[in-house]
mmCIF file of C-alpha atoms in Angstrom:
data_model
loop_
_atom_site.group_PDB
_atom_site.id
_atom_site.type_symbol
_atom_site.label_atom_id
_atom_site.label_comp_id
_atom_site.label_asym_id
_atom_site.label_seq_id
_atom_site.Cartn_x
_atom_site.Cartn_y
_atom_site.Cartn_z
ATOM 1 C CA MET A 233 0.000 0.000 0.000
ATOM 2 C CA ASN A 234 1.503 3.329 -1.059
ATOM 3 C CA MET A 235 1.191 6.122 1.421
ATOM 4 C CA LYS A 236 2.889 9.407 2.065
ATOM 5 C CA LEU A 237 5.023 9.833 5.145
ATOM 6 C CA ALA A 238 2.544 12.407 6.478
ATOM 7 C CA GLU A 239 -0.277 9.853 6.227
ATOM 8 C CA ALA A 240 1.808 7.327 8.147
ATOM 9 C CA LEU A 241 2.484 9.922 10.845
ATOM 10 C CA GLN A 242 -1.248 10.606 11.135
ATOM 11 C CA GLU A 243 -1.996 6.898 11.369
ATOM 12 C CA ARG A 244 0.696 6.528 14.047
ATOM 13 C CA ALA A 245 -0.889 9.336 16.072
ATOM 14 C CA ASP A 246 -4.326 7.725 15.718
ATOM 15 C CA LEU A 247 -2.917 4.353 16.785
ATOM 16 C CA ASN A 248 -1.307 5.879 19.864
ATOM 17 C CA ILE A 249 -4.658 7.363 20.887
ATOM 18 C CA ARG A 250 -6.437 4.071 20.201
ATOM 19 C CA ILE A 251 -3.858 2.098 22.200
ATOM 20 C CA GLU A 252 -4.266 4.434 25.179
ATOM 21 C CA GLN A 253 -8.046 4.034 25.001
ATOM 22 C CA LEU A 254 -7.734 0.247 24.853
ATOM 23 C CA ARG A 255 -5.390 0.235 27.837
ATOM 24 C CA SER A 256 -7.918 2.244 29.816
ATOM 25 C CA ARG A 257 -10.793 -0.012 28.771
ATOM 26 C CA LEU A 258 -8.756 -3.084 29.695
ATOM 27 C CA CYS A 259 -8.182 -1.708 33.194
ATOM 28 C CA MET A 260 -11.880 -0.867 33.607
ATOM 29 C CA ASN A 261 -12.836 -4.439 32.638
ATOM 30 C CA ALA A 262 -10.067 -6.304 34.464
ATOM 31 C CA THR A 263 -12.198 -6.967 37.534
ATOM 32 C CA VAL A 264 -15.910 -7.319 38.270
ATOM 33 C CA GLN A 265 -18.051 -8.017 41.249
ATOM 34 C CA GLU A 266 -18.658 -11.691 41.842
ATOM 35 C CA GLY A 267 -21.538 -12.925 39.685
ATOM 36 C CA GLU A 268 -21.269 -9.985 37.255
ATOM 37 C CA LYS A 269 -19.835 -9.801 33.741
ATOM 38 C CA PRO A 270 -17.474 -7.113 32.475
ATOM 39 C CA ALA A 271 -18.936 -4.447 30.205
ATOM 40 C CA GLU A 272 -16.472 -5.557 27.504
ATOM 41 C CA ASP A 273 -14.655 -8.826 26.900
ATOM 42 C CA PRO A 274 -11.033 -8.344 28.033
ATOM 43 C CA LYS A 275 -9.858 -11.059 25.618
ATOM 44 C CA LYS A 276 -11.290 -9.154 22.652
ATOM 45 C CA LEU A 277 -9.795 -5.911 23.943
ATOM 46 C CA LEU A 278 -6.384 -7.598 24.332
ATOM 47 C CA SER A 279 -6.632 -8.983 20.820
ATOM 48 C CA GLU A 280 -7.455 -5.533 19.452
ATOM 49 C CA LEU A 281 -4.580 -4.044 21.453
ATOM 50 C CA GLU A 282 -2.160 -6.592 20.004
ATOM 51 C CA GLY A 283 -3.305 -5.763 16.468
ATOM 52 C CA CYS A 284 -2.811 -2.053 17.094
ATOM 53 C CA LEU A 285 0.629 -2.627 18.623
ATOM 54 C CA THR A 286 1.712 -4.776 15.676
ATOM 55 C CA ARG A 287 0.647 -2.080 13.220
ATOM 56 C CA LEU A 288 2.282 0.640 15.342
ATOM 57 C CA GLU A 289 5.569 -1.267 15.380
ATOM 58 C CA GLU A 290 5.456 -1.670 11.581
ATOM 59 C CA LEU A 291 4.673 2.008 11.044
ATOM 60 C CA MET A 292 7.360 3.206 13.450
ATOM 61 C CA ALA A 293 10.004 1.120 11.685
ATOM 62 C CA GLN A 294 8.883 2.330 8.239
ATOM 63 C CA ILE A 295 8.767 5.961 9.382
ATOM 64 C CA ASN A 296 12.224 5.779 10.954
ATOM 65 C CA LEU A 297 13.724 4.093 7.887
ATOM 66 C CA THR A 298 12.085 6.627 5.583
ATOM 67 C CA ASN A 299 13.298 9.541 7.728
ATOM 68 C CA SER A 300 16.851 8.215 7.668
ATOM 69 C CA ARG A 301 16.813 7.746 3.859
ATOM 70 C CA THR A 302 15.081 10.990 2.862
ATOM 71 C CA VAL A 303 17.452 13.885 2.198
ATOM 72 C CA ALA A 304 16.395 17.526 1.987
ATOM 73 C CA GLU A 305 18.847 20.395 1.636
ATOM 74 C CA GLY A 306 21.782 18.119 2.409
ATOM 75 C CA MET A 307 20.423 16.566 5.609
ATOM 76 C CA THR A 308 18.233 13.544 6.313
ATOM 77 C CA LEU A 309 14.794 14.038 7.799
ATOM 78 C CA THR A 310 16.138 12.371 10.949
ATOM 79 C CA GLN A 311 18.721 15.154 11.197
ATOM 80 C CA TRP A 312 16.081 17.828 10.525
ATOM 81 C CA ILE A 313 13.856 16.366 13.257
ATOM 82 C CA ALA A 314 16.798 16.402 15.687
ATOM 83 C CA ARG A 315 17.473 20.038 14.747
ATOM 84 C CA ARG A 316 13.807 20.907 15.320
ATOM 85 C CA ASP A 317 13.825 19.243 18.741
ATOM 86 C CA ALA A 318 17.023 21.070 19.748
ATOM 87 C CA LEU A 319 15.574 24.387 18.521
ATOM 88 C CA LYS A 320 12.487 23.868 20.689
ATOM 89 C CA ILE A 321 14.711 23.360 23.747
ATOM 90 C CA ARG A 322 16.841 26.405 22.820
ATOM 91 C CA ILE A 323 13.721 28.555 22.393
ATOM 92 C CA GLU A 324 12.304 27.512 25.745
ATOM 93 C CA ALA A 325 15.617 28.259 27.501
ATOM 94 C CA LEU A 326 15.951 31.659 25.803
ATOM 95 C CA ARG A 327 12.310 32.490 26.553
ATOM 96 C CA GLN A 328 12.724 31.609 30.240
ATOM 97 C CA MET A 329 15.956 33.590 30.531
ATOM 98 C CA THR A 330 14.454 36.605 28.719
ATOM 99 C CA ASP A 331 11.426 36.531 31.013
ATOM 100 C CA ALA A 332 13.604 36.266 34.123
ATOM 101 C CA ALA A 333 15.915 39.088 33.025
ATOM 102 C CA SER A 334 12.967 41.303 32.086
ATOM 103 C CA ARG A 335 11.443 41.258 35.573
ATOM 104 C CA LEU A 336 12.347 44.347 37.503
ATOM 105 C CA ALA A 337 12.447 44.010 41.273
ATOM 106 C CA GLN A 338 10.264 46.433 43.188
ATOM 107 C CA ARG A 339 12.002 48.249 46.001
ATOM 108 C CA ALA A 340 10.042 49.876 48.752
ATOM 109 C CA THR A 341 13.027 51.732 50.219
ATOM 110 C CA ARG A 342 16.563 52.662 49.134
ATOM 111 C CA SER A 343 18.044 50.207 51.618
ATOM 112 C CA GLU A 344 16.577 47.147 49.880
ATOM 113 C CA ILE A 345 18.791 45.135 47.582
ATOM 114 C CA LYS A 346 18.564 46.135 43.940
ATOM 115 C CA ILE A 347 18.277 43.260 41.452
ATOM 116 C CA LEU A 348 19.794 43.802 38.018
ATOM 117 C CA PRO A 349 19.803 41.595 34.905
ATOM 118 C CA THR A 350 23.112 39.923 34.061
ATOM 119 C CA VAL A 351 22.307 39.783 30.357
ATOM 120 C CA GLU A 352 21.116 42.240 27.735
ATOM 121 C CA VAL A 353 17.420 41.564 27.205
ATOM 122 C CA PRO A 354 17.301 43.033 23.653
ATOM 123 C CA VAL A 355 20.170 40.757 22.576
ATOM 124 C CA LEU A 356 18.422 37.735 24.099
ATOM 125 C CA GLN A 357 15.150 38.719 22.448
ATOM 126 C CA LYS A 358 16.877 38.945 19.069
ATOM 127 C CA GLN A 359 18.369 35.453 19.576
ATOM 128 C CA LEU A 360 14.933 34.168 20.581
ATOM 129 C CA ASP A 361 13.292 35.705 17.514
ATOM 130 C CA GLU A 362 15.927 34.164 15.218
ATOM 131 C CA ALA A 363 15.563 30.734 16.858
ATOM 132 C CA CYS A 364 11.774 30.946 16.387
ATOM 133 C CA ALA A 365 12.258 31.819 12.710
ATOM 134 C CA GLN A 366 14.651 28.868 12.303
ATOM 135 C CA LEU A 367 12.105 26.592 13.967
ATOM 136 C CA ARG A 368 9.353 27.744 11.579
ATOM 137 C CA ARG A 369 11.587 27.177 8.535
ATOM 138 C CA THR A 370 12.703 23.776 9.828
ATOM 139 C CA ASP A 371 9.185 22.664 10.663
ATOM 140 C CA ASN A 372 7.917 23.820 7.255
ATOM 141 C CA LEU A 373 10.677 21.857 5.503
ATOM 142 C CA ILE A 374 9.858 18.728 7.526
ATOM 143 C CA GLN A 375 6.117 19.062 6.829
ATOM 144 C CA GLN A 376 6.757 19.593 3.121
ATOM 145 C CA GLN A 377 8.935 16.485 2.957
ATOM 146 C CA ASN A 378 6.317 14.494 4.886
ATOM 147 C CA TRP A 379 3.769 15.221 2.153
ATOM 148 C CA LEU A 380 6.184 14.663 -0.744
ATOM 149 C CA THR A 381 7.859 11.465 0.477
ATOM 150 C CA GLU A 382 6.486 7.977 -0.078
ATOM 151 C CA LEU A 383 6.747 5.671 2.915
#
């Protein structure tokens, strides 16, 4: 069956949701009061869970292989995904530091300790803006490749 990488990623997301729902339903039907029957047959739920897990494993392997073989602008999709993940961490760190440095301490009297930023907020903000722009470009490239690439 031919499918685009993006379609496989959507199916993987759907499977993950379905698996979580099945796990929850299995727990709800694992025990019953003596003389009662479960609302759903745990054996059928387990069978459905196994089918979903088998398909998820297949998809994950195909997605990972496709990502490692697909090259865009001189890097594999695996490398682009790693770059995107690192950019997200960088952005969060820069955002937290910018927020912390932007807070001005309120002093009630002259004798209270004055708190000053140790970094230049405008410089940090510029780095944050550039990292956000890089993330948008990277994410757009990944999404484009997901819709162009056959699994």
